[in-house]
Amino acid sequence: MKAILTNTPYPASLLQLALNRIRSDTEHRVKSVRAALLKAYINRYYRFHPSSNHKEIKMKLDKTQPSVGYQLGRLFATLVKIQNETNASINAPIQDRFYGSACASPVTVFPILLKLKNHHIAKLPNRKVFFEQLIGEIIGNINDFPNHLSLHDQGRFSIGYYHQMQDFYTKKEDKSENS
């Protein structure tokens, strides 16, 4: 509350607590309120600590966001969507098993998930081209899978995940109106 009233950066503990809550809540992983909190924290932080590597995070999916964390979050959401469309009743979905490690140390998880994706996507002949193009577009924005993501990039990962999942559930008419 003090940061809001005095127009100062939010405390770093807010980011850590929000990320811990997202990792522990398997039922409602990244809700709109949590995504908004992360977005507010990161955007305000970089208003007070400018960086040439930071691009302000927008309200909706930003395919041009240069952050590796954001793009990895989008990639993870796409892999979750592929698995959900293939088999929605799976006992251990990838978001429950791999979210924490994908967010913290992507290099250990994404090669495995991309191999699993091939198995799932083969069951979706009508959507295979769409998902392959989307994955290609996202990976084109990633030079390499980093060993670890900083807390800020973990926040961007969560926001990218949230934005991509919301984009999947936005009707095509709504997307064309907002473009």
PDB file of C-alpha atoms in Angstrom:
ATOM      1  CA  MET A   1       0.000   0.000   0.000  1.00  0.00           C
ATOM      2  CA  LYS A   2       2.874   2.350   0.801  1.00  0.00           C
ATOM      3  CA  ALA A   3       4.371   1.812  -2.681  1.00  0.00           C
ATOM      4  CA  ILE A   4       1.053   2.702  -4.285  1.00  0.00           C
ATOM      5  CA  LEU A   5       0.564   5.852  -2.220  1.00  0.00           C
ATOM      6  CA  THR A   6       4.147   7.076  -2.583  1.00  0.00           C
ATOM      7  CA  ASN A   7       4.518   5.985  -6.236  1.00  0.00           C
ATOM      8  CA  THR A   8       7.598   3.884  -5.559  1.00  0.00           C
ATOM      9  CA  PRO A   9       8.574   0.393  -6.742  1.00  0.00           C
ATOM     10  CA  TYR A  10       6.759  -2.503  -5.106  1.00  0.00           C
ATOM     11  CA  PRO A  11       8.811  -4.527  -2.606  1.00  0.00           C
ATOM     12  CA  ALA A  12      10.728  -7.487  -4.046  1.00  0.00           C
ATOM     13  CA  SER A  13       8.982  -9.797  -1.586  1.00  0.00           C
ATOM     14  CA  LEU A  14       5.721  -9.173  -3.476  1.00  0.00           C
ATOM     15  CA  LEU A  15       7.170 -10.750  -6.617  1.00  0.00           C
ATOM     16  CA  GLN A  16       8.554 -13.724  -4.681  1.00  0.00           C
ATOM     17  CA  LEU A  17       5.277 -14.338  -2.850  1.00  0.00           C
ATOM     18  CA  ALA A  18       3.225 -14.112  -6.047  1.00  0.00           C
ATOM     19  CA  LEU A  19       5.497 -16.575  -7.847  1.00  0.00           C
ATOM     20  CA  ASN A  20       5.431 -18.980  -4.895  1.00  0.00           C
ATOM     21  CA  ARG A  21       1.637 -18.837  -4.868  1.00  0.00           C
ATOM     22  CA  ILE A  22       1.463 -19.534  -8.611  1.00  0.00           C
ATOM     23  CA  ARG A  23       3.756 -22.554  -8.251  1.00  0.00           C
ATOM     24  CA  SER A  24       1.789 -23.984  -5.331  1.00  0.00           C
ATOM     25  CA  ASP A  25      -1.736 -23.459  -6.715  1.00  0.00           C
ATOM     26  CA  THR A  26      -2.117 -26.292  -9.218  1.00  0.00           C
ATOM     27  CA  GLU A  27      -5.842 -25.738  -9.681  1.00  0.00           C
ATOM     28  CA  HIS A  28      -5.814 -22.051 -10.682  1.00  0.00           C
ATOM     29  CA  ARG A  29      -2.156 -21.639 -11.683  1.00  0.00           C
ATOM     30  CA  VAL A  30      -2.057 -18.090 -13.108  1.00  0.00           C
ATOM     31  CA  LYS A  31      -5.278 -16.203 -12.519  1.00  0.00           C
ATOM     32  CA  SER A  32      -5.987 -12.756 -13.953  1.00  0.00           C
ATOM     33  CA  VAL A  33      -5.330 -11.062 -10.601  1.00  0.00           C
ATOM     34  CA  ARG A  34      -1.939 -12.752 -10.268  1.00  0.00           C
ATOM     35  CA  ALA A  35      -0.971 -11.906 -13.842  1.00  0.00           C
ATOM     36  CA  ALA A  36      -2.000  -8.279 -13.264  1.00  0.00           C
ATOM     37  CA  LEU A  37       0.046  -8.153 -10.052  1.00  0.00           C
ATOM     38  CA  LEU A  38       3.145  -9.522 -11.800  1.00  0.00           C
ATOM     39  CA  LYS A  39       2.667  -7.130 -14.717  1.00  0.00           C
ATOM     40  CA  ALA A  40       2.295  -4.154 -12.380  1.00  0.00           C
ATOM     41  CA  TYR A  41       5.365  -5.139 -10.364  1.00  0.00           C
ATOM     42  CA  ILE A  42       7.614  -5.640 -13.407  1.00  0.00           C
ATOM     43  CA  ASN A  43       6.436  -2.569 -15.317  1.00  0.00           C
ATOM     44  CA  ARG A  44       6.771  -0.321 -12.257  1.00  0.00           C
ATOM     45  CA  TYR A  45      10.201  -1.749 -11.419  1.00  0.00           C
ATOM     46  CA  TYR A  46      11.521  -0.854 -14.874  1.00  0.00           C
ATOM     47  CA  ARG A  47      10.035   2.636 -14.734  1.00  0.00           C
ATOM     48  CA  PHE A  48      12.335   3.284 -11.762  1.00  0.00           C
ATOM     49  CA  HIS A  49      15.236   1.152 -13.043  1.00  0.00           C
ATOM     50  CA  PRO A  50      15.270   1.649 -16.835  1.00  0.00           C
ATOM     51  CA  SER A  51      16.860  -1.043 -18.970  1.00  0.00           C
ATOM     52  CA  SER A  52      17.337  -1.205 -22.719  1.00  0.00           C
ATOM     53  CA  ASN A  53      16.452  -4.929 -22.574  1.00  0.00           C
ATOM     54  CA  HIS A  54      12.986  -4.326 -21.112  1.00  0.00           C
ATOM     55  CA  LYS A  55       9.852  -3.755 -23.150  1.00  0.00           C
ATOM     56  CA  GLU A  56       6.756  -2.832 -21.172  1.00  0.00           C
ATOM     57  CA  ILE A  57       4.357  -5.736 -20.738  1.00  0.00           C
ATOM     58  CA  LYS A  58       0.975  -5.122 -22.329  1.00  0.00           C
ATOM     59  CA  MET A  59      -2.537  -6.140 -21.306  1.00  0.00           C
ATOM     60  CA  LYS A  60      -2.859  -8.859 -23.949  1.00  0.00           C
ATOM     61  CA  LEU A  61      -0.670 -11.270 -25.858  1.00  0.00           C
ATOM     62  CA  ASP A  62       2.373  -9.522 -27.303  1.00  0.00           C
ATOM     63  CA  LYS A  63       4.043 -11.714 -29.912  1.00  0.00           C
ATOM     64  CA  THR A  64       6.895  -9.208 -30.225  1.00  0.00           C
ATOM     65  CA  GLN A  65       7.819  -9.192 -26.513  1.00  0.00           C
ATOM     66  CA  PRO A  66      11.621  -9.731 -26.530  1.00  0.00           C
ATOM     67  CA  SER A  67      11.751 -11.354 -23.088  1.00  0.00           C
ATOM     68  CA  VAL A  68      12.871 -14.985 -23.171  1.00  0.00           C
ATOM     69  CA  GLY A  69      10.816 -15.626 -20.034  1.00  0.00           C
ATOM     70  CA  TYR A  70       7.657 -14.324 -21.710  1.00  0.00           C
ATOM     71  CA  GLN A  71       8.264 -16.396 -24.853  1.00  0.00           C
ATOM     72  CA  LEU A  72       8.982 -19.527 -22.792  1.00  0.00           C
ATOM     73  CA  GLY A  73       5.693 -18.978 -20.955  1.00  0.00           C
ATOM     74  CA  ARG A  74       3.917 -18.790 -24.310  1.00  0.00           C
ATOM     75  CA  LEU A  75       5.657 -21.972 -25.441  1.00  0.00           C
ATOM     76  CA  PHE A  76       4.693 -23.792 -22.250  1.00  0.00           C
ATOM     77  CA  ALA A  77       1.045 -22.678 -22.648  1.00  0.00           C
ATOM     78  CA  THR A  78       1.066 -23.993 -26.225  1.00  0.00           C
ATOM     79  CA  LEU A  79       2.415 -27.364 -25.106  1.00  0.00           C
ATOM     80  CA  VAL A  80      -0.254 -27.512 -22.377  1.00  0.00           C
ATOM     81  CA  LYS A  81      -2.952 -26.703 -24.936  1.00  0.00           C
ATOM     82  CA  ILE A  82      -1.728 -29.458 -27.273  1.00  0.00           C
ATOM     83  CA  GLN A  83      -1.842 -31.989 -24.454  1.00  0.00           C
ATOM     84  CA  ASN A  84      -5.295 -30.796 -23.327  1.00  0.00           C
ATOM     85  CA  GLU A  85      -6.731 -31.118 -26.829  1.00  0.00           C
ATOM     86  CA  THR A  86      -5.235 -34.580 -27.188  1.00  0.00           C
ATOM     87  CA  ASN A  87      -6.323 -35.989 -23.854  1.00  0.00           C
ATOM     88  CA  ALA A  88      -8.120 -33.688 -21.428  1.00  0.00           C
ATOM     89  CA  SER A  89      -8.603 -36.404 -18.803  1.00  0.00           C
ATOM     90  CA  ILE A  90      -4.908 -37.229 -18.325  1.00  0.00           C
ATOM     91  CA  ASN A  91      -3.925 -38.018 -14.722  1.00  0.00           C
ATOM     92  CA  ALA A  92      -0.751 -35.901 -14.607  1.00  0.00           C
ATOM     93  CA  PRO A  93      -0.974 -32.942 -17.005  1.00  0.00           C
ATOM     94  CA  ILE A  94       2.287 -31.218 -17.851  1.00  0.00           C
ATOM     95  CA  GLN A  95       1.304 -27.984 -16.119  1.00  0.00           C
ATOM     96  CA  ASP A  96       1.071 -29.901 -12.819  1.00  0.00           C
ATOM     97  CA  ARG A  97       4.264 -31.881 -13.309  1.00  0.00           C
ATOM     98  CA  PHE A  98       6.555 -29.370 -15.011  1.00  0.00           C
ATOM     99  CA  TYR A  99       5.364 -25.789 -14.372  1.00  0.00           C
ATOM    100  CA  GLY A 100       7.786 -25.030 -11.534  1.00  0.00           C
ATOM    101  CA  SER A 101      10.852 -26.445 -13.241  1.00  0.00           C
ATOM    102  CA  ALA A 102       9.930 -24.963 -16.648  1.00  0.00           C
ATOM    103  CA  CYS A 103       9.639 -21.560 -15.000  1.00  0.00           C
ATOM    104  CA  ALA A 104      12.865 -21.809 -12.991  1.00  0.00           C
ATOM    105  CA  SER A 105      15.244 -23.916 -15.123  1.00  0.00           C
ATOM    106  CA  PRO A 106      13.918 -24.230 -18.689  1.00  0.00           C
ATOM    107  CA  VAL A 107      16.925 -26.047 -20.154  1.00  0.00           C
ATOM    108  CA  THR A 108      16.102 -29.161 -18.134  1.00  0.00           C
ATOM    109  CA  VAL A 109      12.414 -29.317 -19.091  1.00  0.00           C
ATOM    110  CA  PHE A 110      11.742 -27.948 -22.561  1.00  0.00           C
ATOM    111  CA  PRO A 111      13.722 -30.545 -24.554  1.00  0.00           C
ATOM    112  CA  ILE A 112      11.640 -33.262 -22.857  1.00  0.00           C
ATOM    113  CA  LEU A 113       8.370 -31.413 -23.424  1.00  0.00           C
ATOM    114  CA  LEU A 114       9.141 -30.775 -27.084  1.00  0.00           C
ATOM    115  CA  LYS A 115       9.746 -34.508 -27.594  1.00  0.00           C
ATOM    116  CA  LEU A 116       6.451 -35.311 -25.852  1.00  0.00           C
ATOM    117  CA  LYS A 117       4.733 -32.736 -28.055  1.00  0.00           C
ATOM    118  CA  ASN A 118       5.478 -34.841 -31.135  1.00  0.00           C
ATOM    119  CA  HIS A 119       3.562 -37.762 -29.635  1.00  0.00           C
ATOM    120  CA  HIS A 120       0.541 -35.593 -28.750  1.00  0.00           C
ATOM    121  CA  ILE A 121       0.431 -33.549 -31.931  1.00  0.00           C
ATOM    122  CA  ALA A 122       0.287 -36.686 -34.085  1.00  0.00           C
ATOM    123  CA  LYS A 123      -3.195 -37.241 -32.624  1.00  0.00           C
ATOM    124  CA  LEU A 124      -4.368 -33.828 -33.889  1.00  0.00           C
ATOM    125  CA  PRO A 125      -4.149 -34.011 -37.698  1.00  0.00           C
ATOM    126  CA  ASN A 126      -6.541 -31.051 -38.204  1.00  0.00           C
ATOM    127  CA  ARG A 127      -4.629 -28.746 -35.842  1.00  0.00           C
ATOM    128  CA  LYS A 128      -1.095 -30.020 -36.422  1.00  0.00           C
ATOM    129  CA  VAL A 129      -0.114 -27.269 -38.885  1.00  0.00           C
ATOM    130  CA  PHE A 130      -1.531 -24.531 -36.638  1.00  0.00           C
ATOM    131  CA  PHE A 131       0.384 -25.734 -33.576  1.00  0.00           C
ATOM    132  CA  GLU A 132       3.624 -26.396 -35.497  1.00  0.00           C
ATOM    133  CA  GLN A 133       3.519 -22.862 -36.939  1.00  0.00           C
ATOM    134  CA  LEU A 134       2.798 -21.342 -33.528  1.00  0.00           C
ATOM    135  CA  ILE A 135       5.630 -23.288 -31.888  1.00  0.00           C
ATOM    136  CA  GLY A 136       7.969 -22.287 -34.734  1.00  0.00           C
ATOM    137  CA  GLU A 137       6.998 -18.623 -34.300  1.00  0.00           C
ATOM    138  CA  ILE A 138       7.624 -18.740 -30.551  1.00  0.00           C
ATOM    139  CA  ILE A 139      10.917 -20.655 -30.774  1.00  0.00           C
ATOM    140  CA  GLY A 140      12.050 -18.159 -33.423  1.00  0.00           C
ATOM    141  CA  ASN A 141      12.022 -15.564 -30.611  1.00  0.00           C
ATOM    142  CA  ILE A 142      14.201 -17.743 -28.353  1.00  0.00           C
ATOM    143  CA  ASN A 143      17.921 -18.091 -29.064  1.00  0.00           C
ATOM    144  CA  ASP A 144      18.593 -20.769 -26.469  1.00  0.00           C
ATOM    145  CA  PHE A 145      16.921 -22.312 -23.445  1.00  0.00           C
ATOM    146  CA  PRO A 146      18.550 -20.662 -20.421  1.00  0.00           C
ATOM    147  CA  ASN A 147      19.806 -22.692 -17.469  1.00  0.00           C
ATOM    148  CA  HIS A 148      17.909 -20.517 -14.996  1.00  0.00           C
ATOM    149  CA  LEU A 149      15.441 -17.637 -15.158  1.00  0.00           C
ATOM    150  CA  SER A 150      15.731 -14.638 -12.842  1.00  0.00           C
ATOM    151  CA  LEU A 151      12.734 -13.770 -10.667  1.00  0.00           C
ATOM    152  CA  HIS A 152      11.722 -11.055 -13.133  1.00  0.00           C
ATOM    153  CA  ASP A 153      11.880 -13.530 -16.021  1.00  0.00           C
ATOM    154  CA  GLN A 154       9.883 -16.038 -13.964  1.00  0.00           C
ATOM    155  CA  GLY A 155       7.264 -13.325 -13.601  1.00  0.00           C
ATOM    156  CA  ARG A 156       7.354 -12.727 -17.343  1.00  0.00           C
ATOM    157  CA  PHE A 157       7.069 -16.514 -17.872  1.00  0.00           C
ATOM    158  CA  SER A 158       3.851 -16.543 -15.836  1.00  0.00           C
ATOM    159  CA  ILE A 159       2.472 -13.556 -17.723  1.00  0.00           C
ATOM    160  CA  GLY A 160       3.382 -15.085 -21.099  1.00  0.00           C
ATOM    161  CA  TYR A 161       1.710 -18.330 -20.038  1.00  0.00           C
ATOM    162  CA  TYR A 162      -1.414 -16.437 -18.956  1.00  0.00           C
ATOM    163  CA  HIS A 163      -1.574 -14.276 -22.096  1.00  0.00           C
ATOM    164  CA  GLN A 164      -1.152 -17.256 -24.441  1.00  0.00           C
ATOM    165  CA  MET A 165      -3.796 -19.318 -22.612  1.00  0.00           C
ATOM    166  CA  GLN A 166      -6.213 -16.376 -22.756  1.00  0.00           C
ATOM    167  CA  ASP A 167      -5.507 -15.979 -26.466  1.00  0.00           C
ATOM    168  CA  PHE A 168      -6.413 -19.633 -27.056  1.00  0.00           C
ATOM    169  CA  TYR A 169      -9.803 -19.068 -25.474  1.00  0.00           C
ATOM    170  CA  THR A 170     -10.569 -15.785 -27.256  1.00  0.00           C
ATOM    171  CA  LYS A 171     -13.071 -16.152 -30.083  1.00  0.00           C
ATOM    172  CA  LYS A 172     -11.781 -15.407 -33.575  1.00  0.00           C
ATOM    173  CA  GLU A 173     -14.264 -12.516 -33.959  1.00  0.00           C
ATOM    174  CA  ASP A 174     -12.917 -10.936 -30.759  1.00  0.00           C
ATOM    175  CA  LYS A 175      -9.337 -11.210 -32.006  1.00  0.00           C
ATOM    176  CA  SER A 176     -10.134  -9.479 -35.308  1.00  0.00           C
ATOM    177  CA  GLU A 177     -11.979  -6.650 -33.509  1.00  0.00           C
ATOM    178  CA  ASN A 178      -8.998  -6.003 -31.236  1.00  0.00           C
ATOM    179  CA  SER A 179      -6.421  -6.098 -34.047  1.00  0.00           C
TER     180      SER A 179
END
